[in-house]
Tab-separated table of C-alpha atoms in Angstrom:
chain	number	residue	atom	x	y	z
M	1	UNK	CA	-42.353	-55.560	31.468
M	2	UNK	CA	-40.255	-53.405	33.574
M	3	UNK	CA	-36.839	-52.174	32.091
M	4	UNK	CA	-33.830	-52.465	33.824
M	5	UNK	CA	-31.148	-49.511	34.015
M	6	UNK	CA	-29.022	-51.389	30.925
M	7	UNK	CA	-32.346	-51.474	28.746
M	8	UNK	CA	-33.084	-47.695	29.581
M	9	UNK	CA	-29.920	-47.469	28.885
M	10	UNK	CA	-29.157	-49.090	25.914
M	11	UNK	CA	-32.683	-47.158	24.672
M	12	UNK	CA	-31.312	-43.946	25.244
M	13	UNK	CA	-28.199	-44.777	23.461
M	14	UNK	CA	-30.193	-44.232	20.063
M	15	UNK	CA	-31.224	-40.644	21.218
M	16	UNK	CA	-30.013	-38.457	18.459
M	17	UNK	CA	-26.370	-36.921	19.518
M	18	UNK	CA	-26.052	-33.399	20.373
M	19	UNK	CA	-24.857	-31.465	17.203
M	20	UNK	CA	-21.040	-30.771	16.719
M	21	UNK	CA	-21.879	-27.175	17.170
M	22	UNK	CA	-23.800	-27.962	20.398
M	23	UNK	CA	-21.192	-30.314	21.931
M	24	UNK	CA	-18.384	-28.199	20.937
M	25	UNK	CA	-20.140	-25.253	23.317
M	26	UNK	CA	-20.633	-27.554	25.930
M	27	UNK	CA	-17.246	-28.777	26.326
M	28	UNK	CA	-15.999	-24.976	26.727
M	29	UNK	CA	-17.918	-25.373	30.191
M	30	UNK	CA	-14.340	-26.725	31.066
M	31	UNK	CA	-12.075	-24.654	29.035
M	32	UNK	CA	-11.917	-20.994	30.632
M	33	UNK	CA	-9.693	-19.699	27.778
M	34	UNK	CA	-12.126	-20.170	25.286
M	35	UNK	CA	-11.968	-17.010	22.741
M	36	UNK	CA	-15.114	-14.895	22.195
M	37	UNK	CA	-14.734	-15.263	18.363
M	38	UNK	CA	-14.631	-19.174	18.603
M	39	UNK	CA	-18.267	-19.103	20.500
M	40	UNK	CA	-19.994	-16.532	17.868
M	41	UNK	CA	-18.751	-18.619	14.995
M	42	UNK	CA	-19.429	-21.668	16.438
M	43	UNK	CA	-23.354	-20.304	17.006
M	44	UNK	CA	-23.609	-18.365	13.754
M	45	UNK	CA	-22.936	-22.055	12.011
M	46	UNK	CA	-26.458	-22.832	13.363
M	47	UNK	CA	-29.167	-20.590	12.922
M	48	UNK	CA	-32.013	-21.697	14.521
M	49	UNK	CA	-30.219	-21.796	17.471
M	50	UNK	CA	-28.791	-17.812	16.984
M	51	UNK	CA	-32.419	-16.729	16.456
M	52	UNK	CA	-33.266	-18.273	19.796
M	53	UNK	CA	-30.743	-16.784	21.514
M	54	UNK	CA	-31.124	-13.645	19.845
M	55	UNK	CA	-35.014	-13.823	21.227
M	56	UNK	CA	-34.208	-14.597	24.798
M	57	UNK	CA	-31.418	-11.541	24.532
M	58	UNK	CA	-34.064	-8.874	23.397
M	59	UNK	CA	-36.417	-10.094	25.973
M	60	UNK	CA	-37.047	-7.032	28.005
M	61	UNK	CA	-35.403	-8.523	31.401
M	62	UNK	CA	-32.085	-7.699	29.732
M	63	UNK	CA	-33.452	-4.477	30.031
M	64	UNK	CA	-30.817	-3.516	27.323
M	65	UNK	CA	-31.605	-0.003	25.684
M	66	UNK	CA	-31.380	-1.239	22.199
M	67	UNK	CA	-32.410	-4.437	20.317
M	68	UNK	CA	-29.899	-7.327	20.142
M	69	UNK	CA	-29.321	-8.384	16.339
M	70	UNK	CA	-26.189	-10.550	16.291
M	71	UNK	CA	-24.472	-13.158	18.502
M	72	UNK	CA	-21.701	-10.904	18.540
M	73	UNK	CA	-23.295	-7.983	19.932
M	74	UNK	CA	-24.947	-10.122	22.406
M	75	UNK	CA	-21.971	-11.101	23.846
M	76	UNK	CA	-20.973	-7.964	24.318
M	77	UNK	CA	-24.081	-6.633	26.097
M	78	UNK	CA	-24.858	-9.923	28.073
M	79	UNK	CA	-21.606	-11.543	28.258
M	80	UNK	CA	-19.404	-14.348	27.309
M	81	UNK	CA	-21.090	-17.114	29.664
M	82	UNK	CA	-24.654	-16.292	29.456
M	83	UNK	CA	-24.868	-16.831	25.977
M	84	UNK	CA	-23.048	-19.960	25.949
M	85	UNK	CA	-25.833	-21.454	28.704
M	86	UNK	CA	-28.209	-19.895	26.550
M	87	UNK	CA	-27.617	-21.212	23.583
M	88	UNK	CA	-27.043	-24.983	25.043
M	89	UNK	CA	-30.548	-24.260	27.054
M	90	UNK	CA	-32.314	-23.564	23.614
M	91	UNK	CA	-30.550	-26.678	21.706
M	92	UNK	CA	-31.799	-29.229	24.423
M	93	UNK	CA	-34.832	-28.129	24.916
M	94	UNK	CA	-35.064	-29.064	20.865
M	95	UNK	CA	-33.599	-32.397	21.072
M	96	UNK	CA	-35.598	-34.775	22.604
M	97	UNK	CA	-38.587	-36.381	21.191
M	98	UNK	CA	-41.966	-35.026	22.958
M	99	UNK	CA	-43.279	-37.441	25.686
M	100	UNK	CA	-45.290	-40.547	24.955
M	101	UNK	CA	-47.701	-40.145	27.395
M	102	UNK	CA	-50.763	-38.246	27.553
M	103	UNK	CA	-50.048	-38.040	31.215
M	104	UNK	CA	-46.746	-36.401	31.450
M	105	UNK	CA	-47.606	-32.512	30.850
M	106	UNK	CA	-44.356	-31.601	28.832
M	107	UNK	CA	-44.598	-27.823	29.011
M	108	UNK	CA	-44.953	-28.099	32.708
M	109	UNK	CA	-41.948	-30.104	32.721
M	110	UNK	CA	-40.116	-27.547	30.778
M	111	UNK	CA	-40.993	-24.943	33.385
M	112	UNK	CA	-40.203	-26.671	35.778
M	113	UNK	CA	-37.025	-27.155	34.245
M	114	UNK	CA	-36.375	-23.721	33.194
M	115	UNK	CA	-37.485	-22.483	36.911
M	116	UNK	CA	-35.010	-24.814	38.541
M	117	UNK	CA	-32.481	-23.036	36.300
M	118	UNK	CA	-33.515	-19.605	37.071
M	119	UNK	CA	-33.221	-20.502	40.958
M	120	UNK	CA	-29.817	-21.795	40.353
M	121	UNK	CA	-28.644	-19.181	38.751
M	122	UNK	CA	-29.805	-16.615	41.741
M	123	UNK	CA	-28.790	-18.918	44.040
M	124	UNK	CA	-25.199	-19.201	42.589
M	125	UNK	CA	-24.773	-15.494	42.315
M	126	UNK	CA	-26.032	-14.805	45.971
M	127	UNK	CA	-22.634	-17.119	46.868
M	128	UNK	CA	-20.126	-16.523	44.153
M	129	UNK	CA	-20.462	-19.508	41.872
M	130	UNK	CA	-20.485	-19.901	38.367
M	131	UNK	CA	-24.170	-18.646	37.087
M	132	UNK	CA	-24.131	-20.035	33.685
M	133	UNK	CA	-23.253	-23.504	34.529
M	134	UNK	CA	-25.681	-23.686	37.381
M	135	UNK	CA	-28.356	-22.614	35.194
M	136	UNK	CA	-27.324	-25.525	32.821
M	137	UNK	CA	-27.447	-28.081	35.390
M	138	UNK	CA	-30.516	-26.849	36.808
M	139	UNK	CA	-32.243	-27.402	33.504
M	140	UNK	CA	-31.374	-30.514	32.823
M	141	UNK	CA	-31.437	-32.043	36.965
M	142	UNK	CA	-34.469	-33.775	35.881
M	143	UNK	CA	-33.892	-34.772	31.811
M	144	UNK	CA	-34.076	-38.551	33.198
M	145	UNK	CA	-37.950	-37.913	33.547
M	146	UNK	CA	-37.642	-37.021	29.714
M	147	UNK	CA	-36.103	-39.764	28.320
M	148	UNK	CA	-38.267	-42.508	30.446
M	149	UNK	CA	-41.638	-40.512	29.361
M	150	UNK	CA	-40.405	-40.293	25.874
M	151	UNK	CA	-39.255	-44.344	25.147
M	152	UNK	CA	-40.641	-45.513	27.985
M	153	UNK	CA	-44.379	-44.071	28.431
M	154	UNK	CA	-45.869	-47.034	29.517
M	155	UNK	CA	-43.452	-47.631	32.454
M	156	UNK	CA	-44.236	-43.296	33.533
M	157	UNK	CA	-47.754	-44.422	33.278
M	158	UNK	CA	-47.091	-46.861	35.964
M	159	UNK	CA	-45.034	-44.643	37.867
M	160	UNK	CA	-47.683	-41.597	37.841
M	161	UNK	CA	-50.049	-44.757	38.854
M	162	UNK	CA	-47.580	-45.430	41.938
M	163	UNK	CA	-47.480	-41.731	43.096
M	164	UNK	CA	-51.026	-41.357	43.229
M	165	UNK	CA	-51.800	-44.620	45.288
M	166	UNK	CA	-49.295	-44.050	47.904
M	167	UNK	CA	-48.918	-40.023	47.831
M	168	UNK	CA	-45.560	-40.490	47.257
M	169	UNK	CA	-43.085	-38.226	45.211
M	170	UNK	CA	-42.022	-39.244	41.463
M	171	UNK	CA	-38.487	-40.178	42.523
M	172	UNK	CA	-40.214	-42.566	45.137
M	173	UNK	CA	-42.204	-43.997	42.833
M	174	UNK	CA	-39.540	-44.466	40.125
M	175	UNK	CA	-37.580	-46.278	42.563
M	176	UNK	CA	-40.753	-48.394	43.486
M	177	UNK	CA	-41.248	-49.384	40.364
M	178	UNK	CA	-37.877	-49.316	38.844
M	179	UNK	CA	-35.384	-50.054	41.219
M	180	UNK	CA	-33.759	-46.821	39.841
M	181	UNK	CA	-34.484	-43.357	39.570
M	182	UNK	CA	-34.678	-40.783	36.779
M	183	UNK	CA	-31.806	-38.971	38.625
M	184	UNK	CA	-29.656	-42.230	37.446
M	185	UNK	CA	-30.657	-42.469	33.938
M	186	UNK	CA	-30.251	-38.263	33.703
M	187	UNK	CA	-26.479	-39.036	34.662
M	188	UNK	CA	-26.369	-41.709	32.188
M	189	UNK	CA	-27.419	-39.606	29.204
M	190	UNK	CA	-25.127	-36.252	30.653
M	191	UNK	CA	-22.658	-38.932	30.854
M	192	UNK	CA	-23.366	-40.404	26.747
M	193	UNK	CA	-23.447	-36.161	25.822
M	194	UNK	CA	-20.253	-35.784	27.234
M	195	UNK	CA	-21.405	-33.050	29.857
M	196	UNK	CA	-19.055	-31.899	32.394
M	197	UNK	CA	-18.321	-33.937	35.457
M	198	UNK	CA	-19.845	-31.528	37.891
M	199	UNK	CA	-23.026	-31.334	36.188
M	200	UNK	CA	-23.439	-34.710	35.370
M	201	UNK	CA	-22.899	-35.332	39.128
M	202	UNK	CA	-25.172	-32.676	40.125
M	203	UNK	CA	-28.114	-34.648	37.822
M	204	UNK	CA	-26.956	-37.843	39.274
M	205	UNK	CA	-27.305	-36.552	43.226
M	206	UNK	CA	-30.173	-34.257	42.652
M	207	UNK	CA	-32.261	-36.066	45.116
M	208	UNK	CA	-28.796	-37.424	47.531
M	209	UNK	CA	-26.844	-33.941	47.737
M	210	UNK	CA	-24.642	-36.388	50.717
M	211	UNK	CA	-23.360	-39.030	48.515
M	212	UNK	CA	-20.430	-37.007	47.038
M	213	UNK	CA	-21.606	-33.296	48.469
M	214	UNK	CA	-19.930	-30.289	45.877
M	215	UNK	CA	-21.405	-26.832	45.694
M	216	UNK	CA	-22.919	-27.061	41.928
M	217	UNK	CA	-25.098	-30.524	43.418
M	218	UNK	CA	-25.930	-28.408	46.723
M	219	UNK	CA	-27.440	-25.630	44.196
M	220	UNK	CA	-29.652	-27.688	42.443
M	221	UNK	CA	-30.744	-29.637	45.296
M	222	UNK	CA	-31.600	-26.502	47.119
M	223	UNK	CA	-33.017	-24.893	43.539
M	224	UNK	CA	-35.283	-27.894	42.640
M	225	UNK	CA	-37.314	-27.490	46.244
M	226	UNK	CA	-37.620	-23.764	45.607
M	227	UNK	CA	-38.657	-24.077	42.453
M	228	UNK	CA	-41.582	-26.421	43.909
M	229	UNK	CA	-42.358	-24.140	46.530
M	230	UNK	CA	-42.538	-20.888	44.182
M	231	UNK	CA	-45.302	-23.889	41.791
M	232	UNK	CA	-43.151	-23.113	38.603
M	233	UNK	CA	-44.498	-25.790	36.649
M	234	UNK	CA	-44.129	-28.791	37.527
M	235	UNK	CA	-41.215	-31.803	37.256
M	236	UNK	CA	-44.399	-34.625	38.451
M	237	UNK	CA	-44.615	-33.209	41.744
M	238	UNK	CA	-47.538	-31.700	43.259
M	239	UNK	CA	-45.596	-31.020	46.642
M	240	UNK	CA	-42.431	-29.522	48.146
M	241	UNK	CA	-39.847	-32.329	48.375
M	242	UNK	CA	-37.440	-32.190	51.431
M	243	UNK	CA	-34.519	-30.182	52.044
M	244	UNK	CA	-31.411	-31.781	53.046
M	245	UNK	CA	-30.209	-29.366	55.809
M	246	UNK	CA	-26.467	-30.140	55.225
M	247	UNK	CA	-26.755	-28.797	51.349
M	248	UNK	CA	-28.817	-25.629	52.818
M	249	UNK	CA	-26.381	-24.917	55.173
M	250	UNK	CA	-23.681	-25.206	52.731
M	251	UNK	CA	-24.880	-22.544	50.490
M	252	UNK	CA	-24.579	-20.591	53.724
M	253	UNK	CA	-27.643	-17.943	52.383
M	254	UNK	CA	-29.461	-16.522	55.166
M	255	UNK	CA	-33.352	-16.577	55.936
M	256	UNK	CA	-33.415	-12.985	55.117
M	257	UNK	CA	-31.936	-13.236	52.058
M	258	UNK	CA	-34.217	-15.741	50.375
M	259	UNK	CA	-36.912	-12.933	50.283
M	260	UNK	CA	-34.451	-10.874	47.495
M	261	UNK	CA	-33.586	-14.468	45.836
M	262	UNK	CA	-37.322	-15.167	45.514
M	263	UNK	CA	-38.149	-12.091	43.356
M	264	UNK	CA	-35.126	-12.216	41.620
M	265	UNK	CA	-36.106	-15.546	40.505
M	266	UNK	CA	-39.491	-14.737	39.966
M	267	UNK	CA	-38.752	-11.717	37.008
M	268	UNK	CA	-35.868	-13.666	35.577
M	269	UNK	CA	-38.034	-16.672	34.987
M	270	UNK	CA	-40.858	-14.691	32.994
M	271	UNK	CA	-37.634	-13.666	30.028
M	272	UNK	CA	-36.199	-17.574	30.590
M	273	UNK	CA	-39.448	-18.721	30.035
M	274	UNK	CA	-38.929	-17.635	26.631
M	275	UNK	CA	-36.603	-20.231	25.407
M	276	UNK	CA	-39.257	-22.984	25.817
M	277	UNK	CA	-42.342	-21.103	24.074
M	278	UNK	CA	-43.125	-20.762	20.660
R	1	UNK	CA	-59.602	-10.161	39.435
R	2	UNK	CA	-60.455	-8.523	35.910
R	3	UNK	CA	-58.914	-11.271	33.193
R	4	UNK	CA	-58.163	-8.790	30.753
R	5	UNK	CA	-57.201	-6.055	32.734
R	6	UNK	CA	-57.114	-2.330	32.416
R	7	UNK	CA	-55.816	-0.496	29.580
R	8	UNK	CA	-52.589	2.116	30.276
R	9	UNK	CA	-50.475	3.826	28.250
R	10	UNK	CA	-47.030	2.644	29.106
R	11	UNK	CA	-45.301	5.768	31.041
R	12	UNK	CA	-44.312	6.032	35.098
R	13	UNK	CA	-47.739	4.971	36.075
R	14	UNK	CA	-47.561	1.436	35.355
R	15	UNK	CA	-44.217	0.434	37.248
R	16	UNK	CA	-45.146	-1.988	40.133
R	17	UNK	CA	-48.222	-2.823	38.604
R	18	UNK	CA	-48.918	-6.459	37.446
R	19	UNK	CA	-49.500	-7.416	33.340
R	20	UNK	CA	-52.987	-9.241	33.047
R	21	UNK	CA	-52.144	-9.798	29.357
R	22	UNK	CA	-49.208	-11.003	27.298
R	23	UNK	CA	-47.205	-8.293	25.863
R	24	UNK	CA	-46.346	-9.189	21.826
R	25	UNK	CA	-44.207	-7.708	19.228
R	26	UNK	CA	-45.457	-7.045	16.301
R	27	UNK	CA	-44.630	-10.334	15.143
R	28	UNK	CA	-47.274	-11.445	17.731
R	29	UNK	CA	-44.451	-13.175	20.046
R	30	UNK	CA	-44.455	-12.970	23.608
R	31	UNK	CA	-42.082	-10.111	25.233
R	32	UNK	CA	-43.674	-10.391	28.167
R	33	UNK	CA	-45.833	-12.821	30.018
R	34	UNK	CA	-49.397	-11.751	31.847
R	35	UNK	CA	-48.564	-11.724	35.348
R	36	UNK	CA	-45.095	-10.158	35.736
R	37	UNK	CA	-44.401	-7.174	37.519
R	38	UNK	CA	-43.418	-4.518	35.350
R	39	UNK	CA	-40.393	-2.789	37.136
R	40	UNK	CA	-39.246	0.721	35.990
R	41	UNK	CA	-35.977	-1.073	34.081
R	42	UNK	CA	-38.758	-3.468	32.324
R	43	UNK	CA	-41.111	-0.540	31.811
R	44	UNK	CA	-37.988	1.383	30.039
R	45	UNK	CA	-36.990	-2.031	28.304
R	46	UNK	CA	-40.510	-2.438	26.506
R	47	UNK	CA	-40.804	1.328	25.202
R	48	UNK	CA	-37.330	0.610	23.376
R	49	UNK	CA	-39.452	-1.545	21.690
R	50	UNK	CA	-42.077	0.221	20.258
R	51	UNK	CA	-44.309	-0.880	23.010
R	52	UNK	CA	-46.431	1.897	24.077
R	53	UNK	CA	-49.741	0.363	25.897
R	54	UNK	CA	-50.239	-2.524	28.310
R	55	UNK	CA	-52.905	-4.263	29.934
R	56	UNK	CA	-52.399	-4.146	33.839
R	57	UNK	CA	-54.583	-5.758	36.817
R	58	UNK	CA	-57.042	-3.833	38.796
R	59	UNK	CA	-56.896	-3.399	42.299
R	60	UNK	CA	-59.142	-5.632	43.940
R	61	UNK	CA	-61.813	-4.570	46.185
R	62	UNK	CA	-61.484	-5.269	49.602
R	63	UNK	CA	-63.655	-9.029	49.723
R	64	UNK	CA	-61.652	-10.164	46.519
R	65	UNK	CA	-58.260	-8.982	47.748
R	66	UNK	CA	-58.831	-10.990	50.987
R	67	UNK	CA	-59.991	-14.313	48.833
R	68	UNK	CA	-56.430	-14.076	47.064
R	69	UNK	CA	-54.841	-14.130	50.223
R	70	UNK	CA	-56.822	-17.071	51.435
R	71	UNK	CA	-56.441	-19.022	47.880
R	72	UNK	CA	-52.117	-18.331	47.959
R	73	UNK	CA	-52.484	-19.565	51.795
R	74	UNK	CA	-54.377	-22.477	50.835
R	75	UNK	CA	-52.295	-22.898	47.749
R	76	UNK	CA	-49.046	-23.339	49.732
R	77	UNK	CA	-50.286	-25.266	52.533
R	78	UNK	CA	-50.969	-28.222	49.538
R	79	UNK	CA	-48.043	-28.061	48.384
R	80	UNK	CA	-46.079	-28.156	51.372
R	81	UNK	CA	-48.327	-30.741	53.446
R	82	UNK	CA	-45.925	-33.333	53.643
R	83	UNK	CA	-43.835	-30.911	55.503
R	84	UNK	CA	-44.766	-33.166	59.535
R	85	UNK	CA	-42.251	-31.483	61.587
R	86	UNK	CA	-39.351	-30.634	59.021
R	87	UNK	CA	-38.669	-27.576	60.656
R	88	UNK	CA	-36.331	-26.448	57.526
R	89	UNK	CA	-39.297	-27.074	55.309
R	90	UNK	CA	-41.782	-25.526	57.510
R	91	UNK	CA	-39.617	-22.429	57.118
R	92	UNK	CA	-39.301	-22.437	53.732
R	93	UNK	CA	-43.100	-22.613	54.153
R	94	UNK	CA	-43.431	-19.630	56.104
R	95	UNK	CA	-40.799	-17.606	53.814
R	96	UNK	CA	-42.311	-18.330	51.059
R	97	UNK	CA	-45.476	-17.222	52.582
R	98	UNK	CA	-44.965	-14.168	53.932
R	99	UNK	CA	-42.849	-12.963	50.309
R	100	UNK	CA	-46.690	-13.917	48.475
R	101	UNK	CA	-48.771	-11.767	50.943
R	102	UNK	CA	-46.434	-9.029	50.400
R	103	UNK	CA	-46.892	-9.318	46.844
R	104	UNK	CA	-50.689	-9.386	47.167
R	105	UNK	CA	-52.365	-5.902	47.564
């Protein structure tokens, strides 16, 4: 039987909360005055999540001259903000459940998800927007497609069934099949973590940058299509979806730029990739 | 292409080529994924770490350099062939195009 958005919903509900440690990072998104201190005791309360960090840090696109050991020296060397989306990157990526269906390929979903990251990040630092957070919200623009597959696997088997009858994209077919989209139930669970409005609305419009157009929803728009076209994994897509012109022209980047944004993306993908392997 | 690639010490002569193996620590984890582009800053990076040989990719002959080009042509045309007549898309397609061949030797 098909769900509706309340039972997704309500299914979703019993996804295991973020950790205090985790949520407690998040929320900083909105607090600029954060202290340094606060973050590296916050992080060194969990260390799983330090050693990931740490590994990401010493990955050699840093190119940092010696090795990163603590979360207080990498800080210093990579900054305040990029360790704070780093370490929320490598706690997410941990927290929910692997897929229930043989036919959604998680790791390709992962880097997809990482590579729409990577492109928001270049994308936000070619116009002077916040890199960390658009490298958050370009990891998680398509988390919806992780909770369906994972509590919902026989409804994504449908879907994937939909998309290869008619051609169609996944966020057709989930619509097709659903009613909704996996763009609405993403916003749902950013909304039930708590995540800051302007990433939870950047999930939510993903796929619509029009319906309530801000710069951090124009990124990942724009980064998700890139990310297709450079075939960094894969989000259930085996084509480019469309580009809404108005977002594009938005971000104001030029046609001569992209060529600089492309291989930028491209080397700062291979150390991302890193949070998602083993 | 040769799938494991040729053996070089890692000094000067190795920036701009392109890893045809994964580069490990010593703990076996990746640094470095088999396909990146080592770039004099990455080339520097890897040494601090011990690292002192990678595997790189061969230049092609002539026939198999000109079947790349034809497979990353082919490659993009798939995934862009819903494109019709979006003229934004069709330029992404052609950006995106012309930044592969330049890549390729």
């Amino acid at each position: 039987m098909t769900p509706t958005q309340e039972q997704v919903l309500a299914r979703i509900g019993q996804i295991p909360s973020l950790s205090v440690v985790v949520q407690e990072v998040l929320a900083s998104f909105d607090n600029e005055k954060l202290e340094t201190a606060y973050l590296v005791s916050k992080l060194n309360q969990d260390q799983a999540l330090a050693a990931r960090v740490l590994r990401v840090a010493n990955s050699p696109f840093y190119g940092l001259n010696s090795s990163v050991a603590t979360v207080s020296e990498a800080v210093v060397v990579l900054g305040f903000h990029a360790v704070r989306s780093l370490a929320l990157a490598a706690s997410i990526v941990k927290l929910l459940p692997d897929s229930g269906t043989q036919r959604f390929d998680q790791l390709a979903f992962w880097r997809h998800a990482v590579g729409t990251g990577v492109c928001a990040r270049v994308l936000a630092g070619r116009i002077g927007l916040d890199q960390e957070a658009a490298f958050t919200a370009g990891l998680l623009h398509d988390i919806g497609k992780l909770a369906l597959s994972a509590y919902f696997p026989d409804v994504v088997d449908a879907i994937l069934a939909r998309r290869d009858g008619s051609g169609s994209l996944m966020v057709e077919a989930e619509r097709s099949c659903l009613g909704f989209d996996h763009a609405a139930v993403g916003h749902d669970l950013a909304q039930l973590w708590h995540f800051p409005e302007a990433i939870r609305l950047a999930i939510r419009d993903h796929h619509a940058p029009e319906r309530a157009p801000a710069p951090l929803t124009d990124i990942v728009h724009v980064a998700n299509t890139l990310c297709y076209a450079l075939d960094i994994g894969s989000g259930g897509n085996d084509r480019v979806p469309p580009l809404a012109a108005p977002a594009w022209a938005r971000l104001g980047i030029a046609w001569e730029e992209l060529g600089g944004c492309l291989r930028d993306i491209e080397n700062l993908d291979a150390g991302m990739n890193l949070l998602i392997t083993d | 292409m040769n799938g494991k690639g040729k053996g070089l010490a890692l000094d000067e002569r190795v920036v701009g080529c392109r890893l045809a193996q994964d580069v490990r620590d010593a703990a076996g984890r990746v640094l470095l994924a088999a396909g990146t582009e080592l770039t004099a800053a990455v080339v520097a990076s890897l040494r601090q770490r011990g690292v002192t040989g990678v595997h790189v990719e061969q230049a092609l002959d002539a026939a198999a350099a000109a079947a790349q080009r034809q497979a990353t042509t082919r490659r993009l045309a798939h995934l862009f062939r819903a494109a019709g007549g979006d003229e934004l898309l069709n330029r992404l397609h052609q950006e995106v195009l012309a930044y592969r061949l330049e890549k390729l030797p």
